[in-house]
Amino acid sequence: MYDKVVESAKYIGDKIGNFNPKIAVILGSGLGNLVDVLEDKEYINYEEIPNFPQSTVEGHEGRLVLGKLKGIDVLAMQGRFHYYEGYTMKEVTYPVYVMQQLGIEKLIVTNACGGINTDFNPGTLMLIKDFINLFGDNPLIGVNDKRFGTRFPDMSEPYKLELIDKAKLLADEIGIDYKEGVYAGCTGPYYETAAEIVAIGGQGADAVGMSTIPETIVANYLGIDVLGIACITNMATGIQKHKHSHEKVVEIAKKASADLCTWVAKIIENI
Ligand code: HPA
């Protein structure tokens, strides 16, 4: 895998010549607007990158966007790979390995998710304090290549406290409302059952989604600092009275996207 990652990174590196990004952002469903505020953009479709998995899901564009934000080089992933699409955990997290090879030091992960904490509403932005991995799988299982990281990585601070504190300060400064909470990740693709939500809430989760955790695990393993921001697009099953729809999830994410973009842009300028 190491050689494949090097090959992917080399292809990207050769294409982006003048860029030397240290910060990357993974944009969740309906949260792709951040790229609108980037300048001098270059796009690289996933399909043209050697060894990169391909995106299949509707509403998830699959490309890397390189751009500048107030002079800072940023690498954005517009569209991610989900476990429920049938990718292996290694495929889901492959781009994070490539990011590290490209010199990325900080990763901001975003997602759309369901709210379990009843203090939340659809549209709430939640800083992720910690995660609960309910995927029943883990991207680090398998032979460990020490060139990437240690066999038994620490996961006591999956979302870097320093980045969380900075994000809070900046949110207060620019008047963005946010909550904090624990994110539980399930495989999907069905929205959880009501009984599952009771169980997951009882375990200490404030929100539930189908992504983010694999990338967070691998970023930590690779020594990349992570900040996670979740957009609550609906209340989880049994808490909200109506049925879920992907269209509604994307609609709410798009509405919350403006605040999220302003916030993430400010964070990028200040970390
Ligand atoms: N559950 C899981 N994933 C989600 C949800 C949800 O309620 N909403 C958006 N993504």
JSON list of C-alpha atoms in Angstrom, two decimals, residues 20 22 24 36 44 84 93 104 116 129 134 142-143 149 153 161 169 174 177 181 184 192 196 202 209-210 220 222 247:
[
{"chain": "A", "resi": 20, "resn": "ASN", "atom": "CA", "xyz": [1.96, 23.23, -0.70]},
{"chain": "A", "resi": 22, "resn": "LYS", "atom": "CA", "xyz": [-0.65, 21.82, 5.22]},
{"chain": "A", "resi": 24, "resn": "ALA", "atom": "CA", "xyz": [-7.03, 19.64, 4.38]},
{"chain": "A", "resi": 36, "resn": "ASP", "atom": "CA", "xyz": [-16.63, 28.60, -3.36]},
{"chain": "A", "resi": 44, "resn": "ILE", "atom": "CA", "xyz": [-8.43, 16.83, -9.69]},
{"chain": "A", "resi": 84, "resn": "TYR", "atom": "CA", "xyz": [-21.76, 1.56, 3.06]},
{"chain": "A", "resi": 93, "resn": "THR", "atom": "CA", "xyz": [-9.35, 6.09, 4.39]},
{"chain": "A", "resi": 104, "resn": "ILE", "atom": "CA", "xyz": [-0.90, 17.66, 5.37]},
{"chain": "A", "resi": 116, "resn": "ILE", "atom": "CA", "xyz": [-29.64, 12.28, 19.47]},
{"chain": "A", "resi": 129, "resn": "LYS", "atom": "CA", "xyz": [-15.35, 16.02, 21.12]},
{"chain": "A", "resi": 134, "resn": "LEU", "atom": "CA", "xyz": [-19.87, 1.28, 15.90]},
{"chain": "A", "resi": 142, "resn": "GLY", "atom": "CA", "xyz": [-4.15, -5.84, 9.29]},
{"chain": "A", "resi": 143, "resn": "VAL", "atom": "CA", "xyz": [-0.40, -5.91, 8.97]},
{"chain": "A", "resi": 149, "resn": "GLY", "atom": "CA", "xyz": [2.48, 4.70, 12.17]},
{"chain": "A", "resi": 153, "resn": "PRO", "atom": "CA", "xyz": [-1.97, 4.20, 18.35]},
{"chain": "A", "resi": 161, "resn": "LEU", "atom": "CA", "xyz": [-8.20, 19.84, 22.08]},
{"chain": "A", "resi": 169, "resn": "LEU", "atom": "CA", "xyz": [-12.99, 31.06, 20.39]},
{"chain": "A", "resi": 174, "resn": "ILE", "atom": "CA", "xyz": [-17.78, 35.75, 14.62]},
{"chain": "A", "resi": 177, "resn": "ASP", "atom": "CA", "xyz": [-23.79, 29.13, 17.29]},
{"chain": "A", "resi": 181, "resn": "GLY", "atom": "CA", "xyz": [-20.82, 16.39, 21.52]},
{"chain": "A", "resi": 184, "resn": "ALA", "atom": "CA", "xyz": [-21.20, 7.71, 16.98]},
{"chain": "A", "resi": 192, "resn": "GLU", "atom": "CA", "xyz": [-30.80, 3.54, 12.39]},
{"chain": "A", "resi": 196, "resn": "GLU", "atom": "CA", "xyz": [-30.65, 1.41, 18.08]},
{"chain": "A", "resi": 202, "resn": "GLY", "atom": "CA", "xyz": [-27.37, 5.40, 26.22]},
{"chain": "A", "resi": 209, "resn": "GLY", "atom": "CA", "xyz": [-23.70, 9.31, 11.27]},
{"chain": "A", "resi": 210, "resn": "MET", "atom": "CA", "xyz": [-22.15, 7.04, 8.68]},
{"chain": "A", "resi": 220, "resn": "ASN", "atom": "CA", "xyz": [-4.50, 10.13, 14.25]},
{"chain": "A", "resi": 222, "resn": "LEU", "atom": "CA", "xyz": [-0.55, 9.08, 10.78]},
{"chain": "A", "resi": 247, "resn": "GLU", "atom": "CA", "xyz": [-33.14, 14.91, 0.07]}
]
